[in-house]
Short mmCIF file of C-alpha atoms in Angstrom, two decimals:
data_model
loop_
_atom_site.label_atom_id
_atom_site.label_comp_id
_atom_site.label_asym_id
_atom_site.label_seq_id
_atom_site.Cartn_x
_atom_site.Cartn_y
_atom_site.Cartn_z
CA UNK A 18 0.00 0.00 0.00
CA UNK A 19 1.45 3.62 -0.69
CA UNK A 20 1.89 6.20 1.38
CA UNK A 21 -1.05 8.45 -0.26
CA UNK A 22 -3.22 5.53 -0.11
CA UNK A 23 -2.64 4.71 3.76
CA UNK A 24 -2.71 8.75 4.29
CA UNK A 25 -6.26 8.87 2.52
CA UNK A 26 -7.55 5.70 4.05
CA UNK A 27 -9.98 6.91 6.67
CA UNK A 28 -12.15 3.81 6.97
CA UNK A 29 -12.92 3.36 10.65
CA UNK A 30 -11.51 0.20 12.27
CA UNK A 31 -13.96 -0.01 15.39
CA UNK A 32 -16.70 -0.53 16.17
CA UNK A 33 -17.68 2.86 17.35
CA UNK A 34 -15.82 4.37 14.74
CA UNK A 35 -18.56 2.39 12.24
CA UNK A 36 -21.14 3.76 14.02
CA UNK A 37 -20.51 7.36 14.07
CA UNK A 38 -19.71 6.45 10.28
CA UNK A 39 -23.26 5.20 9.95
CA UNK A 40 -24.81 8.40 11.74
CA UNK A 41 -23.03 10.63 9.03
CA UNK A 42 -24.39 8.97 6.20
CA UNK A 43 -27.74 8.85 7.57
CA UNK A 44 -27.59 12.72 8.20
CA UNK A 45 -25.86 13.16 5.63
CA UNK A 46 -29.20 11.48 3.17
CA UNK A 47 -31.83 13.41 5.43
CA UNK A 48 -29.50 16.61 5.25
CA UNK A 49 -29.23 16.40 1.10
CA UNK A 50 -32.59 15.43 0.31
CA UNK A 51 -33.59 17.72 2.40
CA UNK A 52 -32.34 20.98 1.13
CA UNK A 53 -30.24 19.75 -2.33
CA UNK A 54 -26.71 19.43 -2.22
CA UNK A 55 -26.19 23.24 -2.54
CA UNK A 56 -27.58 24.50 0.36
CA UNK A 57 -26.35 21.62 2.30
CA UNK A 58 -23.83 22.01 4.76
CA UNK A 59 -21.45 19.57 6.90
CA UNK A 60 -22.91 21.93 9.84
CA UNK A 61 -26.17 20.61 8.55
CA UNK A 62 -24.85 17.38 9.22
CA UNK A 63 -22.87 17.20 11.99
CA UNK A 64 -25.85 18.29 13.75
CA UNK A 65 -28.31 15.78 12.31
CA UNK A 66 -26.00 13.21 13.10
CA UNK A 67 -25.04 14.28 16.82
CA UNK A 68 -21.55 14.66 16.32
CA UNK A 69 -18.98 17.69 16.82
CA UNK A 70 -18.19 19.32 13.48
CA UNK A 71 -14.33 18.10 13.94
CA UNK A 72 -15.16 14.37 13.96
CA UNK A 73 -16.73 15.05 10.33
CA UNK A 74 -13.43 15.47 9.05
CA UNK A 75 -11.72 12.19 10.60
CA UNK A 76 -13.81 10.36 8.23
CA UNK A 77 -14.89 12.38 4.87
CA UNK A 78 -12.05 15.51 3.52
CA UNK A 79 -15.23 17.76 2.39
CA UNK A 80 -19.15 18.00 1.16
CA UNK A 81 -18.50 16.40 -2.26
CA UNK A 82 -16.53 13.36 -0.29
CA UNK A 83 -19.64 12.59 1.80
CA UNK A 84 -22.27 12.85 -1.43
CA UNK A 85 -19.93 10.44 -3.65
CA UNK A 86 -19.73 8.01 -0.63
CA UNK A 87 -23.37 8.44 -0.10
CA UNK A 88 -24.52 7.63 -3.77
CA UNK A 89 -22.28 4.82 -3.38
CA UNK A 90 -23.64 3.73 0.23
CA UNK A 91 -27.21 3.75 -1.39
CA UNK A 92 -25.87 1.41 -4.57
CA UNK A 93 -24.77 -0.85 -1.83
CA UNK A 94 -27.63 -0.76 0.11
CA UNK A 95 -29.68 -1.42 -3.09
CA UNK A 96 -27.76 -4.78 -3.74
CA UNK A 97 -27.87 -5.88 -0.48
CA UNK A 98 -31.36 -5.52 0.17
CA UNK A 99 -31.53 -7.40 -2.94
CA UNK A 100 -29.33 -10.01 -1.83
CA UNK A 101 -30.81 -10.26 1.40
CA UNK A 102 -34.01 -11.00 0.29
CA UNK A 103 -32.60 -13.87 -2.55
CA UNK A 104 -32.66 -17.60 -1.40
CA UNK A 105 -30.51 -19.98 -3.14
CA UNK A 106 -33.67 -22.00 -4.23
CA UNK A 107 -35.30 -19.77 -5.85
CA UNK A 108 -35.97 -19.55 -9.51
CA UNK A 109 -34.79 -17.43 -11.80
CA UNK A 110 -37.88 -15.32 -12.50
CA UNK A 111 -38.68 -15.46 -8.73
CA UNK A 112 -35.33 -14.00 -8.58
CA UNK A 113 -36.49 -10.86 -10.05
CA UNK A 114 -39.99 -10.53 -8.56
CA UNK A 115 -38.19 -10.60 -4.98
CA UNK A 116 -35.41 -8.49 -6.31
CA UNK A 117 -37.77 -5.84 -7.64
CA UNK A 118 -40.42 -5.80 -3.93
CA UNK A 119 -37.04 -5.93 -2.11
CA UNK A 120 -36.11 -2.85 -3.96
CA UNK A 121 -39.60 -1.10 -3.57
CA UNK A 122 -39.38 -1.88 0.22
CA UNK A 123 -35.63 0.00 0.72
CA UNK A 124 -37.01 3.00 -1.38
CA UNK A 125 -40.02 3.35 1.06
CA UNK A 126 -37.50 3.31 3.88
CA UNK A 127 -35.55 5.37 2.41
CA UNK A 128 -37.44 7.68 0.19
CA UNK A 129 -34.16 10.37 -0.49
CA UNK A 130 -32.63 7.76 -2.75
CA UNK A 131 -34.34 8.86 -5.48
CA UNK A 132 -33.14 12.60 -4.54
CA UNK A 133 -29.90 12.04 -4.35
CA UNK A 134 -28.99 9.86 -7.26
CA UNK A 135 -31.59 12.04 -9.02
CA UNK A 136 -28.96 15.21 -8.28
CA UNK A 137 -25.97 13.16 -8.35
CA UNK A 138 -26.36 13.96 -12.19
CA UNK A 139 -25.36 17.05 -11.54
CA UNK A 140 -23.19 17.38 -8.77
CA UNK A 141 -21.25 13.91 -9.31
CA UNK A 142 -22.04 12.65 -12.58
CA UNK A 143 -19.39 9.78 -12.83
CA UNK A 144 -21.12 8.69 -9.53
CA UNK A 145 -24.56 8.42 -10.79
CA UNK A 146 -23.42 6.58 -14.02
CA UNK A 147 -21.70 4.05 -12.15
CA UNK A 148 -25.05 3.45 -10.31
CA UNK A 149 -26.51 2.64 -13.31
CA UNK A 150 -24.06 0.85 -15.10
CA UNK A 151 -23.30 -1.58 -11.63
CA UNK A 152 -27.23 -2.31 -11.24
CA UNK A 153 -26.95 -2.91 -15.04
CA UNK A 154 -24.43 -5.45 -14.83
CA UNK A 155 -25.86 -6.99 -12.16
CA UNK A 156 -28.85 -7.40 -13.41
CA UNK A 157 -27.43 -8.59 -16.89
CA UNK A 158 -25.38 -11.58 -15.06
CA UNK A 159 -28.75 -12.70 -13.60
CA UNK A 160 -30.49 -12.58 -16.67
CA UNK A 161 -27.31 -14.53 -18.67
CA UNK A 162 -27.61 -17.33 -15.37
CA UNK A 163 -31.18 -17.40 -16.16
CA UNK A 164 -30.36 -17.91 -19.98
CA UNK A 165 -27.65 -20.66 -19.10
CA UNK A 166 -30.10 -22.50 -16.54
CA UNK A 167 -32.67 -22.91 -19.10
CA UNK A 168 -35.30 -20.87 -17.51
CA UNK A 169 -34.96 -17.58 -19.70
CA UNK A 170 -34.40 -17.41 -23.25
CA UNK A 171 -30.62 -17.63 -24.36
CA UNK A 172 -28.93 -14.50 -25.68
CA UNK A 173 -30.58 -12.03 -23.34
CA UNK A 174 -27.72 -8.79 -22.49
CA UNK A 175 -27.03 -5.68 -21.44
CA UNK A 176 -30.69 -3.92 -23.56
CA UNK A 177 -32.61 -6.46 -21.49
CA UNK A 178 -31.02 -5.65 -18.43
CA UNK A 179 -31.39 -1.88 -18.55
CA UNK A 180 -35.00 -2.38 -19.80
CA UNK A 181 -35.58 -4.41 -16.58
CA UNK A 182 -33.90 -1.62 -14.52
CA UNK A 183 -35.70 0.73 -16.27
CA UNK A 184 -38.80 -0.86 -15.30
CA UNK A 185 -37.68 -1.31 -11.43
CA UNK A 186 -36.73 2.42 -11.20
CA UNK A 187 -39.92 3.79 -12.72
CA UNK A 188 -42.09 1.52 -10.58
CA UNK A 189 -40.68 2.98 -7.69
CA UNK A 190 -40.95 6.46 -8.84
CA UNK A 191 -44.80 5.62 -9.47
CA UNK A 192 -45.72 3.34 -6.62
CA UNK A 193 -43.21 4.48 -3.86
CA UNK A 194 -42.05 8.15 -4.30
CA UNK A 195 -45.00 9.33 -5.98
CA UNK A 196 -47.61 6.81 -4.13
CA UNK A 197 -51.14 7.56 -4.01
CA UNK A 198 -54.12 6.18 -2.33
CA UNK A 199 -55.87 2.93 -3.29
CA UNK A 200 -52.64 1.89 -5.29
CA UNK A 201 -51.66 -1.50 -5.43
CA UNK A 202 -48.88 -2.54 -2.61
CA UNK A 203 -45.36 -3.69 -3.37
CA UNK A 204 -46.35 -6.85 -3.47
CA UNK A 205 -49.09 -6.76 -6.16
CA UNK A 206 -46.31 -4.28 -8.16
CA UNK A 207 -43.81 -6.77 -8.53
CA UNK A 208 -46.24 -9.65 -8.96
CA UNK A 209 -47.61 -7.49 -11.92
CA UNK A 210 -43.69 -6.48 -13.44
CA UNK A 211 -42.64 -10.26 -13.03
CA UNK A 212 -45.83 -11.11 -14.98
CA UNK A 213 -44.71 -8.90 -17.39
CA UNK A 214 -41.25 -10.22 -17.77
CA UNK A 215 -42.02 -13.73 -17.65
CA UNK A 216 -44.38 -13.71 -20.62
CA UNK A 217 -44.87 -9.92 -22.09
CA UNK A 218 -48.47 -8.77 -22.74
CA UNK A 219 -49.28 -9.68 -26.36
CA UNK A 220 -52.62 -12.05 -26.41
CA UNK B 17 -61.44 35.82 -21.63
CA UNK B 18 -60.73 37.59 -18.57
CA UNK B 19 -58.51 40.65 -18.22
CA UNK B 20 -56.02 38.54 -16.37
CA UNK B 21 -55.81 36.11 -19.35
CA UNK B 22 -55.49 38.38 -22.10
CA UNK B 23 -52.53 40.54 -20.41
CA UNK B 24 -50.78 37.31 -19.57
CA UNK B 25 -51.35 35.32 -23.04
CA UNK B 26 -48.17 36.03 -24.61
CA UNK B 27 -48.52 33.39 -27.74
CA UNK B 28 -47.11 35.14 -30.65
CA UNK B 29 -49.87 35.77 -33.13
CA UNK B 30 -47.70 36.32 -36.39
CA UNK B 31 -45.16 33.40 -37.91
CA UNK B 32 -42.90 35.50 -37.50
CA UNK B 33 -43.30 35.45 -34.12
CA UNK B 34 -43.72 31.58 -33.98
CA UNK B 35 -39.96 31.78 -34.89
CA UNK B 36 -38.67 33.99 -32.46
CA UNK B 37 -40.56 31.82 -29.88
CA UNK B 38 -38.57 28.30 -31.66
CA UNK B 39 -35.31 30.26 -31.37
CA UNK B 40 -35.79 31.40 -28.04
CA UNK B 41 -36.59 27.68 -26.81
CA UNK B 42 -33.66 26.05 -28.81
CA UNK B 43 -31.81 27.99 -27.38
CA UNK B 44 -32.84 28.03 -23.63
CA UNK B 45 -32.16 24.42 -24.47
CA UNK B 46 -28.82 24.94 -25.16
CA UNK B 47 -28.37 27.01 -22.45
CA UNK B 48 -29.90 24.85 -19.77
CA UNK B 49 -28.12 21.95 -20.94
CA UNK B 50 -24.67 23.45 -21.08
CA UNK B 51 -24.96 25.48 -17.98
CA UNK B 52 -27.46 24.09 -15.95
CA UNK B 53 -30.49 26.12 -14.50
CA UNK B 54 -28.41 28.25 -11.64
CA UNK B 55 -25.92 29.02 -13.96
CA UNK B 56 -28.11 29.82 -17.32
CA UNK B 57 -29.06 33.54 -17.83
CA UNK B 58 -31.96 35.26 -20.07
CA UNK B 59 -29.33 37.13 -21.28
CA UNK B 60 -27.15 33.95 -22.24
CA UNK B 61 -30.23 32.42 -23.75
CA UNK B 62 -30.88 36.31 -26.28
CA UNK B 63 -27.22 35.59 -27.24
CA UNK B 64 -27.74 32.18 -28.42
CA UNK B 65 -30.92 33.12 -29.54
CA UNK B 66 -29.55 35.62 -31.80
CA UNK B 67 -32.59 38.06 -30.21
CA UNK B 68 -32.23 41.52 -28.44
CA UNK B 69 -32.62 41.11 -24.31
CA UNK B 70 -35.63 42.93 -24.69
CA UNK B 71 -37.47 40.67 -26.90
CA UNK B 72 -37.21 38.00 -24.64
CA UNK B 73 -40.00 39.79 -22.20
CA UNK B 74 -42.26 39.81 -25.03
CA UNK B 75 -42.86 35.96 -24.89
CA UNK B 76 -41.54 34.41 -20.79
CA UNK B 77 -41.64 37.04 -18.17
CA UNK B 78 -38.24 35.33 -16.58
CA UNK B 79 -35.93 32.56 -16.32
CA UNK B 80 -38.12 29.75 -14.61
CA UNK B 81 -41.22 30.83 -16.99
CA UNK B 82 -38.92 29.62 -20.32
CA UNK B 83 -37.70 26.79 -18.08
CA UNK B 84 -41.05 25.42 -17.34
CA UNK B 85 -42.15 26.13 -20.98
CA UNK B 86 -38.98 24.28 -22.56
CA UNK B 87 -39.83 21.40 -19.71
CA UNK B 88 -43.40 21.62 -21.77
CA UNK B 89 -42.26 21.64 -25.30
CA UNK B 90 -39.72 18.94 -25.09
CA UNK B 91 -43.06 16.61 -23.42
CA UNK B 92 -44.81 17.54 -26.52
CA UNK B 93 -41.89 17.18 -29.26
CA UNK B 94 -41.66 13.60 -27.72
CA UNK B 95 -45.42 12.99 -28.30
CA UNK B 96 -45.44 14.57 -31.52
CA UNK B 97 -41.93 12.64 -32.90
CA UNK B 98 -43.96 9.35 -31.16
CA UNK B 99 -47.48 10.17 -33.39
CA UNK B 100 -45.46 11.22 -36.48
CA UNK B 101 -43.79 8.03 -36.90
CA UNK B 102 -47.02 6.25 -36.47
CA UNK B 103 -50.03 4.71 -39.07
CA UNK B 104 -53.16 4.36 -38.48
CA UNK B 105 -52.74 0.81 -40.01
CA UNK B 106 -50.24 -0.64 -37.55
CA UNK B 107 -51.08 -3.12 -34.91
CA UNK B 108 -50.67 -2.27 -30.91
CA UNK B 109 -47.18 -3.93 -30.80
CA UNK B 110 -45.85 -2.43 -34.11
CA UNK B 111 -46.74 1.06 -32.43
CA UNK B 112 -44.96 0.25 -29.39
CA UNK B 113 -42.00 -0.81 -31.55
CA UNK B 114 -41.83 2.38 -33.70
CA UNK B 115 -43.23 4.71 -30.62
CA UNK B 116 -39.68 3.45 -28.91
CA UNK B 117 -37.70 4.04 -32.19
CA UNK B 118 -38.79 7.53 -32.61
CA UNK B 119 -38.00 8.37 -29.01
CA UNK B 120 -34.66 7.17 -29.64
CA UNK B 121 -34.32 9.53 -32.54
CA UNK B 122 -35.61 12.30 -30.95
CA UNK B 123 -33.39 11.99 -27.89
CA UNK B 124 -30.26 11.61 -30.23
CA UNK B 125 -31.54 14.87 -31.72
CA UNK B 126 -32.05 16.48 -28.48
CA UNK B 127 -29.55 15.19 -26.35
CA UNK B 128 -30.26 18.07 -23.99
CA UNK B 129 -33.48 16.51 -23.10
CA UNK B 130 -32.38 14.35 -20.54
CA UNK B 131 -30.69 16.78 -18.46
CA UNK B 132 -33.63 19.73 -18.44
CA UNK B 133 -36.15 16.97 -17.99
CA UNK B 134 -33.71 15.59 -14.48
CA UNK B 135 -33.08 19.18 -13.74
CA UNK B 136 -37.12 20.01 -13.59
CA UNK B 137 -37.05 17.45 -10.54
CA UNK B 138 -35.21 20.28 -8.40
CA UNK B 139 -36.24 23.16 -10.57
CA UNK B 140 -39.53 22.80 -11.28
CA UNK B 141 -41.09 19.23 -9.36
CA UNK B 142 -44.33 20.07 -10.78
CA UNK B 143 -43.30 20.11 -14.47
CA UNK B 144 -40.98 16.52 -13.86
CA UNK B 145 -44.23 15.17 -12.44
CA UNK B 146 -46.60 16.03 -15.37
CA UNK B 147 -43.93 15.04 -18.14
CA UNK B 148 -44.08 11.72 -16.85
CA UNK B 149 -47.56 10.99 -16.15
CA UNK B 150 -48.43 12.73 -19.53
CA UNK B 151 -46.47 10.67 -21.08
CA UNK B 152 -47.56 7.70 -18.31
CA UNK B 153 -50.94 8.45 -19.42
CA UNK B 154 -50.74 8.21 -23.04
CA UNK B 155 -48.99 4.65 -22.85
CA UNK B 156 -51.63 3.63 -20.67
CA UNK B 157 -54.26 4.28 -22.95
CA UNK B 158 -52.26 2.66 -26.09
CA UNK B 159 -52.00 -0.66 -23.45
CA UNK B 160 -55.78 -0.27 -23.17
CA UNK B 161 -56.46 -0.10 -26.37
CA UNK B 162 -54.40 -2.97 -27.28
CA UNK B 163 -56.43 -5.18 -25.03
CA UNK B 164 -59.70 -4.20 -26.42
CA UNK B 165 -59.02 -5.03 -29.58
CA UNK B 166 -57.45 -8.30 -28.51
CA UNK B 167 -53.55 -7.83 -29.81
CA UNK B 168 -52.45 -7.36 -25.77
CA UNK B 169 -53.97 -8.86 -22.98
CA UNK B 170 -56.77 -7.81 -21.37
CA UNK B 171 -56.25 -5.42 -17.82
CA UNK B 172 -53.25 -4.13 -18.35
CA UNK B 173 -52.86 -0.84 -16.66
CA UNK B 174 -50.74 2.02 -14.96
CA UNK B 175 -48.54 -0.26 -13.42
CA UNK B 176 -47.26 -1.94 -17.26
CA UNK B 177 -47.17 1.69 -18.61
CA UNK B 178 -44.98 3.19 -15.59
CA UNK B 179 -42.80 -0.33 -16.57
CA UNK B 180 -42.66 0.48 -20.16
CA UNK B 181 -42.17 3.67 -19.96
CA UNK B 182 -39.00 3.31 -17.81
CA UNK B 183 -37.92 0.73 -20.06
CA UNK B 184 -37.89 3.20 -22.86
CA UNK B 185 -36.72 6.19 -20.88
CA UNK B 186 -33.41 3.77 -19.74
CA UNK B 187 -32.91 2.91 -22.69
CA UNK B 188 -32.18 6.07 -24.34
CA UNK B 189 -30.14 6.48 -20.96
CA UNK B 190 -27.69 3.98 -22.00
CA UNK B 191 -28.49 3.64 -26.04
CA UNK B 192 -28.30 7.66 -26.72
CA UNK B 193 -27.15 9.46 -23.95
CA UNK B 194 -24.27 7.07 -23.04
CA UNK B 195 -23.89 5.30 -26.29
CA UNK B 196 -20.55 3.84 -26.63
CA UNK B 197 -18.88 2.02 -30.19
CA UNK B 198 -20.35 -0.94 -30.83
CA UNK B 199 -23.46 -0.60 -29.63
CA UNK B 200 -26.58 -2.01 -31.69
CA UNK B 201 -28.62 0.63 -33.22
CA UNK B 202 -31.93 2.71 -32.59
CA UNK B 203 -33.75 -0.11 -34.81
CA UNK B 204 -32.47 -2.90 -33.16
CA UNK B 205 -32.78 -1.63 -29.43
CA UNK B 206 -36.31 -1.10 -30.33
CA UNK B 207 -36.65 -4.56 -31.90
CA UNK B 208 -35.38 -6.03 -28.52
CA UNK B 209 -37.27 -3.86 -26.13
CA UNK B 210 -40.56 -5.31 -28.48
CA UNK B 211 -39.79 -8.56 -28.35
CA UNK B 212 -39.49 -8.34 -24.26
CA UNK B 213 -42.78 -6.68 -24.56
CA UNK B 214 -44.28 -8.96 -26.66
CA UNK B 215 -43.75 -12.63 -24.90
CA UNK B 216 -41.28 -11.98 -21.84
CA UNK B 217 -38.22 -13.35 -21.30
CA UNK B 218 -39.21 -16.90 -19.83
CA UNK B 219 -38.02 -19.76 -22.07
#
């Protein structure tokens, strides 16, 4: 490891370290969904998150650090609620019906994703396309497994896979950011998107 | 017509002023896109526009007026690209198909599109909102229509229009905005995307 890279590595190594970590990223969301990235300030979050404005600096250099690490906090918390959700029996279409409610469920919880990889095209823009382009290729591997395993159609790629994500995102704009009453639940959303994918809608 | 309309109906009356207006909202698009909102200025937009300042007041009365305006006529040079390309003769899924294409082409002719339409989430919420559920709306109906004549199956609804319509919005994301060498064309994306739409992906 080089000396700039151990002199930039401020990943916490305990465990109170991880929390206080945890508290600045969850300010941090509230802070820039709140009032935009512009008018947000590391005052803003060093208050939301409870912690003296000097500890802000042991673990992010400035307001642009914290966004990128946020955008790429949410990506990871977009997989792994994903992944949590998966079971290693499941099928490949059942794969993405789960994937997709999974993914409904984290944006209720946390509604300023949307926000702030929304913005991220403007403040950070190599940040939001590799948001994209990861849940793209993730999405592409499953739908290559699915190909392999016999339960989708061979030669399914990367159009495919951004059509699904397309889907995903757009559903959760609809049904979670932009929810109204008498909609159907999560649950009746994905069944309806899986239906979708598994066999289109021509008669 | 009330007093209230009249004094604030500023829809030139002349051709000639039809093409001031067209210059004035190429070139806000221009502006936005380059600049973003913040930065953009009426006065930036007259330069590009080829127009004296003072003209400008005759049509927008300031900067978030032509904003939500260009927010407006980029919704409706999507519909109209979408309708032009289409024939009364052609079957539900054929529109689909050639609905997609045409987007494609009009987003590789107004690349700008996708940044003013993102920006109107912080700019103007209200004009992001109705784009989409214009455009949300008009799919929906085409889905509807397709069932009762038999070609899609019956009960589709908001839900499969939010879907497509993300499908088709990502996929000028990564087929026009982010296109890189090697990429299959406009045609062929669209081919894809209708052959997803058509019988799903199971095998």
């Amino acid at each position: 490891m080089s000396q700039a890279q151990i002199s930039n590595d401020k990943t916490p190594r305990t465990e109170r370290g991880r929390r206080t970590l945890r508290k600045l990223l969850d300010a941090a969301a509230t802070e820039f969904a709140d009032k935009g990235f512009h008018e947000a300030s590391i005052s803003g979050i060093t208050r939301r998150a409870g912690v003296a404005l000097g500890t802000f600096y042991t673990y992010y250099d400035s307001k642009d650090a914290i966004f990128r690490a946020l955008v790429s906090d949410m990506s990871a918390g977009v997989g792994r609620a994903a992944r949590e959700a998966l079971d290693p029996g499941m099928g490949a279409l059942e794969v993405e019906r789960v994937a997709l409610r999974a993914f409904l469920t984290f944006a209720a919880e946390h509604k300023e994703i949307y926000r702030i990889i929304d913005e991220a095209e403007f403040v950070d823009p190599e940040s939001y396309r590799t948001h994209y382009e990861t849940i793209g290729a993730r999405i592409e591997e499953r739908l290559q497994r699915g190909g392999e395993s016999g339960e989708f159609i061979r030669g399914l790629g990367a159009p495919e896979a951004w059509a699904l994500m397309g889907m995903n995102v757009f559903l959760g704009l609809r049904y979670v950011i932009w929810a109204r009453e008498g909609d159907p639940d999560s649950d009746e959303i994905a069944k309806r998107a899986n239906a979708l994918l598994a066999s289109g809608i021509a008669s």
